[in-house]
Short mmCIF file of C-alpha atoms in Angstrom, two decimals:
data_model
loop_
_atom_site.label_atom_id
_atom_site.label_comp_id
_atom_site.label_asym_id
_atom_site.label_seq_id
_atom_site.Cartn_x
_atom_site.Cartn_y
_atom_site.Cartn_z
CA MET I 16 -10.40 0.74 34.31
CA ALA I 17 -9.61 -2.74 33.77
CA ASN I 18 -13.21 -3.78 33.41
CA ASP I 19 -13.75 -0.99 30.86
CA LEU I 20 -11.07 -2.40 28.55
CA HIS I 21 -12.68 -5.81 29.33
CA HIS I 22 -15.69 -4.79 28.14
CA LEU I 23 -14.48 -2.80 24.79
CA LEU I 24 -12.57 -6.14 23.95
CA GLN I 25 -15.76 -8.19 24.63
CA SER I 26 -17.76 -6.10 22.75
CA ALA I 27 -15.95 -6.88 19.46
CA VAL I 28 -15.45 -10.13 19.67
CA ASP I 29 -19.16 -10.57 20.79
CA ARG I 30 -20.22 -8.61 17.76
CA GLY I 31 -17.56 -10.53 15.59
CA GLU I 32 -14.86 -8.12 14.15
CA THR I 33 -11.96 -10.29 16.06
CA PRO I 34 -12.39 -13.83 17.28
CA GLY I 35 -9.55 -12.85 19.71
CA VAL I 36 -7.50 -10.00 21.20
CA VAL I 37 -5.25 -8.69 23.91
CA ALA I 38 -4.96 -4.78 25.38
CA LEU I 39 -3.23 -2.98 28.27
CA VAL I 40 -3.18 0.79 28.46
CA ALA I 41 0.63 1.36 31.57
CA ARG I 42 0.35 4.13 32.43
CA GLY I 43 4.11 5.11 34.37
CA ASP I 44 3.82 1.68 36.68
CA ASP I 45 0.28 1.04 36.22
CA VAL I 46 -0.68 -1.11 33.35
CA GLU I 47 -3.61 -2.29 32.58
CA LEU I 48 -4.17 -5.42 30.75
CA ALA I 49 -7.73 -7.31 29.55
CA THR I 50 -7.86 -10.44 27.39
CA ALA I 51 -11.66 -11.97 25.64
CA GLY I 52 -12.29 -14.16 22.74
CA ALA I 53 -9.78 -17.51 22.31
CA THR I 54 -6.59 -18.32 20.26
CA GLU I 55 -8.74 -21.18 17.55
CA PRO I 56 -12.43 -20.82 17.67
CA THR I 57 -12.70 -22.00 14.64
CA GLU I 58 -11.02 -25.39 14.69
CA PRO I 59 -12.37 -27.86 16.67
CA GLY I 60 -10.15 -28.86 20.21
CA GLY I 61 -7.95 -25.80 18.94
CA SER I 62 -9.58 -23.13 20.66
CA ARG I 63 -7.40 -21.63 23.95
CA PRO I 64 -8.58 -18.62 25.58
CA ILE I 65 -6.58 -15.66 24.98
CA ALA I 66 -3.94 -14.49 27.36
CA ARG I 67 -1.46 -13.10 28.88
CA ASP I 68 1.23 -15.10 27.44
CA THR I 69 -0.26 -15.66 24.50
CA LEU I 70 1.48 -15.44 21.11
CA PHE I 71 0.59 -12.73 17.93
CA ARG I 72 1.98 -11.92 14.41
CA ILE I 73 2.53 -8.09 15.36
CA ALA I 74 3.00 -7.35 11.44
CA SER I 75 3.82 -3.78 11.00
CA LEU I 76 4.48 -3.33 14.76
CA THR I 77 8.29 -4.55 13.85
CA LYS I 78 8.46 -1.39 12.05
CA ALA I 79 9.05 0.98 15.27
CA VAL I 80 11.74 -1.81 16.22
CA THR I 81 13.46 -1.67 12.53
CA ALA I 82 13.49 1.96 13.17
CA ALA I 83 15.40 1.78 17.27
CA LEU I 84 17.60 -1.02 16.08
CA ALA I 85 19.06 1.49 12.68
CA MET I 86 19.16 3.97 15.08
CA GLN I 87 21.90 2.41 17.59
CA LEU I 88 23.93 1.40 14.39
CA ILE I 89 24.17 5.40 13.73
CA GLU I 90 25.32 6.23 17.46
CA GLU I 91 27.55 3.57 16.80
CA GLY I 92 28.58 4.46 13.66
CA LEU I 93 28.49 1.43 11.41
CA ILE I 94 25.68 2.93 8.64
CA GLY I 95 25.46 6.38 8.93
CA GLN I 96 22.07 8.64 7.78
CA ASP I 97 23.74 10.46 5.02
CA ASP I 98 25.04 7.41 3.57
CA PRO I 99 23.59 6.35 0.16
CA ILE I 100 22.12 2.64 0.26
CA SER I 101 24.40 1.42 -2.35
CA ARG I 102 27.50 1.37 -0.22
CA TRP I 103 25.28 -1.85 1.07
CA LEU I 104 23.79 -2.28 -1.79
CA PRO I 105 24.83 -1.63 -4.45
CA GLU I 106 22.34 -3.29 -7.30
CA LEU I 107 19.99 -0.10 -5.69
CA ALA I 108 22.15 2.02 -7.10
CA GLY I 109 20.98 4.61 -9.79
CA PRO I 110 17.82 3.87 -9.39
CA MET I 111 15.20 5.28 -12.36
CA VAL I 112 12.25 7.01 -11.10
CA VAL I 113 8.49 6.73 -12.83
CA ARG I 114 7.87 10.48 -15.22
CA THR I 115 4.78 10.45 -13.62
CA PRO I 116 3.35 8.89 -10.01
CA ASP I 117 1.18 7.12 -12.38
CA GLY I 118 2.89 7.02 -16.02
CA PRO I 119 3.89 3.45 -17.60
CA LEU I 120 7.17 1.08 -16.83
CA ASP I 121 9.19 2.21 -19.52
CA ASP I 122 8.50 6.48 -19.28
CA LEU I 123 11.05 6.55 -16.91
CA VAL I 124 14.05 9.47 -15.48
CA PRO I 125 17.47 9.02 -13.56
CA ALA I 126 17.12 9.96 -10.19
CA HIS I 127 17.97 13.17 -9.20
CA ARG I 128 20.22 11.88 -6.65
CA PRO I 129 21.40 8.67 -4.72
CA ILE I 130 18.84 6.78 -2.00
CA THR I 131 19.43 7.79 1.98
CA VAL I 132 19.79 5.70 4.73
CA ALA I 133 17.71 9.40 6.06
CA ASP I 134 15.04 8.21 3.43
CA LEU I 135 14.80 4.91 4.64
CA LEU I 136 14.67 6.32 8.33
CA THR I 137 11.79 8.35 6.87
CA SER I 138 9.96 5.87 4.02
CA ARG I 139 10.71 8.77 1.64
CA ALA I 140 13.29 6.21 -0.02
CA GLY I 141 10.68 6.68 -3.90
CA TRP I 142 9.53 2.75 -3.20
CA GLY I 143 6.04 1.99 -1.09
CA PHE I 144 2.96 1.83 -1.49
CA PRO I 145 0.89 5.34 -2.16
CA ASP I 146 -2.50 5.79 -1.56
CA ASP I 147 -3.72 4.86 -5.11
CA PHE I 148 -2.45 1.05 -5.17
CA THR I 149 -3.45 1.39 -9.35
CA TRP I 150 -0.81 2.60 -10.88
CA PRO I 151 1.74 1.30 -13.37
CA ALA I 152 4.20 1.38 -11.33
CA VAL I 153 3.07 -0.12 -7.69
CA GLY I 154 1.62 -3.25 -9.52
CA ALA I 155 5.09 -3.51 -10.01
CA LEU I 156 6.18 -3.83 -6.85
CA PHE I 157 3.76 -6.21 -6.15
CA VAL I 158 4.89 -8.42 -8.67
CA ARG I 159 8.70 -8.10 -9.15
CA GLY I 160 9.20 -7.18 -5.26
CA TRP I 161 7.48 -9.16 -3.97
CA GLN I 162 4.71 -6.65 -1.36
CA GLN I 163 1.41 -9.05 -2.18
CA TYR I 164 4.04 -12.21 0.27
CA GLY I 165 4.24 -10.03 3.06
CA LEU I 166 1.17 -11.58 5.13
CA GLN I 167 2.88 -15.28 3.76
CA PRO I 168 6.45 -14.75 4.28
CA GLN I 169 7.49 -18.34 3.37
CA LEU I 170 7.10 -17.24 -0.21
CA ILE I 171 9.04 -14.37 -0.19
CA PRO I 172 12.63 -14.93 -1.49
CA ALA I 173 16.37 -14.84 0.50
CA PRO I 174 17.17 -10.94 0.94
CA ASP I 175 19.79 -11.13 -2.14
CA GLU I 176 17.11 -11.62 -4.59
CA TRP I 177 14.29 -9.70 -2.73
CA VAL I 178 16.86 -6.72 -3.85
CA LYS I 179 17.65 -7.78 -6.85
CA ASP I 180 14.44 -8.14 -7.66
CA LEU I 181 13.33 -4.34 -6.29
CA SER I 182 15.93 -3.06 -8.40
CA GLY I 183 14.15 -3.97 -11.58
CA VAL I 184 11.40 -1.90 -9.94
CA PRO I 185 11.73 2.06 -10.95
CA LEU I 186 10.80 4.48 -7.88
CA LEU I 187 6.84 6.00 -7.43
CA TYR I 188 9.00 9.45 -6.80
CA GLN I 189 12.25 11.03 -6.53
CA PRO I 190 14.39 9.39 -3.34
CA GLY I 191 13.05 11.89 -0.42
CA GLU I 192 9.76 13.55 -1.88
CA ARG I 193 7.20 11.60 -0.93
CA TRP I 194 6.35 9.17 2.15
CA LEU I 195 5.52 5.84 0.80
CA TYR I 196 4.22 2.77 2.92
CA ASN I 197 6.01 -0.07 4.15
CA THR I 198 8.67 -1.02 1.54
CA CYS I 199 11.73 1.41 3.46
CA SER I 200 11.34 -1.02 6.56
CA ASP I 201 12.73 -3.68 4.38
CA ILE I 202 15.27 -1.99 3.16
CA LEU I 203 16.89 -0.77 6.10
CA GLY I 204 16.09 -4.56 7.36
CA VAL I 205 18.37 -5.87 4.82
CA LEU I 206 21.18 -3.05 5.17
CA MET I 207 21.74 -3.65 8.59
CA ALA I 208 22.62 -6.99 8.11
CA ARG I 209 24.72 -6.71 5.37
CA ALA I 210 26.27 -3.92 7.22
CA THR I 211 26.86 -6.38 10.51
CA ARG I 212 27.41 -9.31 7.94
CA MET I 213 24.33 -10.83 10.74
CA THR I 214 21.17 -11.73 10.57
CA LEU I 215 18.51 -9.49 10.84
CA PRO I 216 17.57 -12.51 13.25
CA ASP I 217 20.42 -12.40 15.02
CA LEU I 218 20.95 -8.87 14.68
CA MET I 219 17.34 -8.20 16.22
CA ALA I 220 18.59 -10.51 19.32
CA GLU I 221 21.39 -8.85 20.30
CA ARG I 222 20.97 -5.83 20.09
CA VAL I 223 17.10 -5.29 21.14
CA PHE I 224 15.56 -8.88 22.57
CA ASP I 225 18.31 -9.91 24.64
CA PRO I 226 18.63 -6.32 26.15
CA LEU I 227 15.74 -6.04 27.12
CA GLY I 228 14.70 -10.28 27.87
CA MET I 229 12.18 -9.51 25.34
CA THR I 230 12.30 -13.60 25.40
CA GLU I 231 8.99 -14.78 23.60
CA THR I 232 9.45 -12.66 20.23
CA SER I 233 11.52 -13.50 17.05
CA PHE I 234 9.91 -13.55 13.70
CA ALA I 235 9.06 -17.38 14.38
CA ALA I 236 6.96 -18.98 16.40
CA ARG I 237 9.18 -22.02 18.40
CA PRO I 238 7.68 -25.34 18.56
CA ASP I 239 7.24 -24.82 22.29
CA GLN I 240 5.32 -21.92 21.96
CA LEU I 241 2.50 -22.94 19.25
CA ASP I 242 0.34 -24.10 22.27
CA ARG I 243 0.05 -20.50 22.87
CA PHE I 244 0.22 -19.24 19.49
CA THR I 245 -2.81 -17.73 17.53
CA ALA I 246 -3.89 -18.65 14.46
CA TYR I 247 -4.86 -15.41 11.75
CA TYR I 248 -8.43 -14.83 10.33
CA ARG I 249 -9.49 -12.30 7.64
CA PRO I 250 -12.99 -10.97 7.97
CA GLY I 251 -15.59 -11.89 5.02
CA PRO I 252 -19.32 -11.71 3.73
CA ASP I 253 -19.29 -14.57 6.01
CA GLY I 254 -17.53 -14.16 9.04
CA MET I 255 -14.11 -15.34 9.88
CA THR I 256 -11.97 -17.10 7.32
CA LEU I 257 -9.20 -18.99 8.87
CA ALA I 258 -5.99 -17.44 6.72
CA ASP I 259 -3.18 -18.95 9.05
CA PRO I 260 -2.87 -21.71 11.66
CA PRO I 261 -0.53 -21.86 14.68
CA THR I 262 1.85 -24.10 12.50
CA GLY I 263 1.31 -21.88 9.58
CA GLN I 264 2.97 -19.50 7.48
CA TRP I 265 5.09 -18.30 11.17
CA SER I 266 5.89 -21.41 12.59
CA SER I 267 9.62 -21.67 11.56
CA VAL I 268 11.83 -18.38 10.50
CA PRO I 269 11.52 -17.66 6.81
CA ALA I 270 14.20 -16.99 4.40
CA PHE I 271 13.94 -13.30 4.27
CA PRO I 272 12.81 -12.12 7.34
CA SER I 273 11.51 -9.30 7.28
CA GLY I 274 12.26 -5.61 9.08
CA ALA I 275 8.40 -4.20 8.01
CA GLY I 276 6.45 -6.73 9.21
CA GLY I 277 8.48 -10.11 9.84
CA LEU I 278 7.87 -10.55 14.28
CA VAL I 279 6.16 -13.17 16.08
CA GLY I 280 5.62 -11.90 20.30
CA THR I 281 3.90 -11.60 23.65
CA ILE I 282 2.10 -8.55 24.18
CA ASP I 283 4.95 -7.94 27.64
CA ASP I 284 7.57 -8.68 25.33
CA TYR I 285 6.09 -5.07 23.72
CA LEU I 286 5.56 -3.40 26.04
CA ALA I 287 9.05 -3.78 27.78
CA PHE I 288 10.47 -2.35 23.61
CA ALA I 289 7.74 -0.06 23.22
CA ARG I 290 8.61 1.58 26.81
CA THR I 291 12.51 2.02 25.44
CA LEU I 292 10.89 4.94 23.65
CA LEU I 293 9.36 7.21 27.08
CA PRO I 294 11.91 9.76 27.87
CA GLY I 295 14.61 8.30 30.28
CA GLY I 296 13.56 4.63 29.72
CA SER I 297 15.96 3.75 26.74
CA ASN I 298 20.40 3.43 28.34
CA ARG I 299 20.61 2.07 24.29
CA LEU I 300 19.16 5.29 22.36
CA SER I 301 20.69 8.52 22.95
CA PRO I 302 17.61 11.49 23.10
CA GLN I 303 18.67 12.93 19.63
CA SER I 304 18.19 9.62 18.41
CA LEU I 305 14.78 9.10 20.38
CA GLN I 306 13.65 12.59 18.69
CA MET I 307 14.33 10.99 15.39
CA ILE I 308 12.51 8.19 15.82
CA LEU I 309 9.22 10.22 17.34
CA SER I 310 8.87 13.10 15.29
CA ASN I 311 6.81 14.25 12.13
CA HIS I 312 9.90 14.49 8.92
CA LEU I 313 6.50 14.97 7.13
CA THR I 314 6.15 18.39 4.72
CA ALA I 315 2.58 19.44 5.12
CA GLU I 316 2.91 18.53 1.47
CA GLN I 317 3.68 14.54 2.00
CA ARG I 318 1.38 14.65 4.80
CA ALA I 319 -1.81 15.18 2.37
CA ALA I 320 -0.57 13.21 -0.19
CA ALA I 321 -1.00 10.10 2.26
CA THR I 322 -4.32 10.72 3.94
CA ARG I 323 -5.71 6.70 2.93
CA PHE I 324 -2.15 5.46 5.70
CA LEU I 325 -2.00 9.32 7.88
CA ASP I 326 -4.77 10.86 9.08
CA GLY I 327 -3.83 14.04 11.11
CA GLN I 328 -0.54 12.25 11.29
CA GLY I 329 2.42 12.07 10.66
CA TRP I 330 6.09 9.79 10.13
CA GLY I 331 9.02 9.55 12.10
CA SER I 332 11.03 6.38 12.55
CA GLY I 333 9.26 3.53 12.33
CA GLY I 334 5.83 4.82 12.75
CA ALA I 335 3.19 7.38 12.80
CA VAL I 336 3.42 10.87 14.96
CA ASP I 337 -0.16 12.69 15.62
CA VAL I 338 0.46 16.03 14.37
CA ALA I 339 -2.95 16.76 14.88
CA GLU I 340 -6.12 16.12 16.98
CA THR I 341 -8.70 15.35 14.22
CA GLU I 342 -10.03 12.79 16.59
CA PRO I 343 -11.00 11.92 19.90
CA TRP I 344 -8.07 9.49 20.22
CA ASN I 345 -5.01 11.94 19.00
CA VAL I 346 -2.80 13.14 21.09
CA VAL I 347 -0.29 15.27 19.40
CA GLY I 348 3.48 13.87 19.73
CA ARG I 349 1.70 10.41 19.79
CA TYR I 350 3.94 7.98 18.02
CA GLY I 351 3.01 4.84 16.99
CA TRP I 352 1.42 2.31 14.40
CA THR I 353 -1.51 0.22 13.21
CA GLY I 354 -0.71 -3.40 12.10
CA GLY I 355 -2.07 -4.90 8.85
CA THR I 356 -3.13 -8.26 11.00
CA GLY I 357 -5.56 -5.88 13.72
CA MET I 358 -1.89 -4.97 15.86
CA THR I 359 -1.80 -1.55 16.87
CA ALA I 360 0.65 0.09 19.45
CA HIS I 361 1.30 3.98 20.04
CA VAL I 362 3.22 6.11 22.86
CA ILE I 363 2.11 9.03 24.33
CA PRO I 364 6.03 10.81 25.88
CA ALA I 365 3.59 13.67 27.23
CA THR I 366 1.98 11.44 29.87
CA ASN I 367 4.08 8.38 29.54
CA THR I 368 2.35 6.53 28.42
CA VAL I 369 1.85 2.97 26.61
CA SER I 370 -1.11 1.50 24.61
CA ILE I 371 -0.75 -2.06 22.98
CA LEU I 372 -3.51 -4.35 21.06
CA LEU I 373 -2.84 -6.85 20.01
CA SER I 374 -5.63 -8.90 18.20
CA THR I 375 -6.15 -12.49 15.94
CA THR I 376 -7.52 -10.73 12.72
CA ALA I 377 -5.89 -9.26 9.61
CA MET I 378 -7.50 -5.46 8.49
CA PRO I 379 -8.37 -5.54 4.29
CA ASP I 380 -7.78 -1.62 4.62
CA PRO I 381 -5.70 0.76 6.80
CA ALA I 382 -8.32 2.30 8.11
CA ALA I 383 -8.71 1.60 11.19
CA THR I 384 -11.94 -0.49 13.13
CA PRO I 385 -14.44 -0.10 15.37
CA LEU I 386 -12.21 -1.66 18.35
CA GLN I 387 -9.31 0.66 17.42
CA LYS I 388 -10.78 4.28 17.84
CA ALA I 389 -13.02 2.89 20.73
CA PHE I 390 -9.00 1.18 22.68
CA TRP I 391 -7.73 4.71 21.05
CA THR I 392 -9.40 6.72 22.46
CA TYR I 393 -9.79 5.20 25.75
CA ALA I 394 -5.40 5.08 26.52
CA ALA I 395 -5.74 9.04 24.87
CA ARG I 396 -8.61 10.25 27.79
CA GLY I 397 -8.44 7.40 30.01
#
């Protein structure tokens, strides 16, 4: 089986889909792991074989960690799902909503109700990415909401300024009306930091990383980790282009630690976290909290409006949930996500399975790559 996994990864490297990749499938205590490619194959003298302890930008896989942290704070009564977010983020009180999602920015109506913590957990606050990126309010989210810098964390301002800027961007939909990708996890990260009077890096370290032994995970690669940190590449017509070296955007903690996509870590660290989402895998989250994370909260209408991101899937908290077996890799109840830098991680509670793939390539579109499709099918079907 491990040889099959290695062949799957090596084939993707050989056809130029990614310069480097590591993946594992853990079925209970049985872990299959394989690597292929190198960390910096385009840099003279900089190439090292991908290894088990190689560090990657884990991008949107951060969202699940943010959601799990939020459920801890909810269990302790520090925040509540029904609480308005304006309790901690007064800048976002009384938001305005574009009258129609594709309408002009000066045709606004007041929000029907306050945005709640539950809206952030289910990505239905009204800010975020829809299927159509051409709408004016989406453009405002990119320009005034700093979303265009998701893969350039050093350019994003500190949380207070970020929230102030976001307050000037109208909602695309009324709170709770539609699922939109990404932004809610960033808002949730800022909210939790204010609620606990801690920075998000310190809060995650205290509540998640340290208890789980995730010693390699943080919002930047430490100096002693840089020799194991990958470069990051964008695919183009002439092959892979270096977008960020190990000493680049993720080599120091940014002013804005992104709860939507800011973490750096290793595959074993993320396995330690992912296993806490399996039945009996956590003593830090109650069964009710796990159900909140792992269960679909979207209506059929909301899922149908987000097919660019969700195909046969709904949304729990911090990740998608398969609700239909529309593809060979779909397993009803499978939870997880694919990150913008080619990362993917899922748990299948029914079979006690974790699958994680980390690569060095940024994906220009949420559509799955051949490597991801093959890996998902391998993990789901064995």
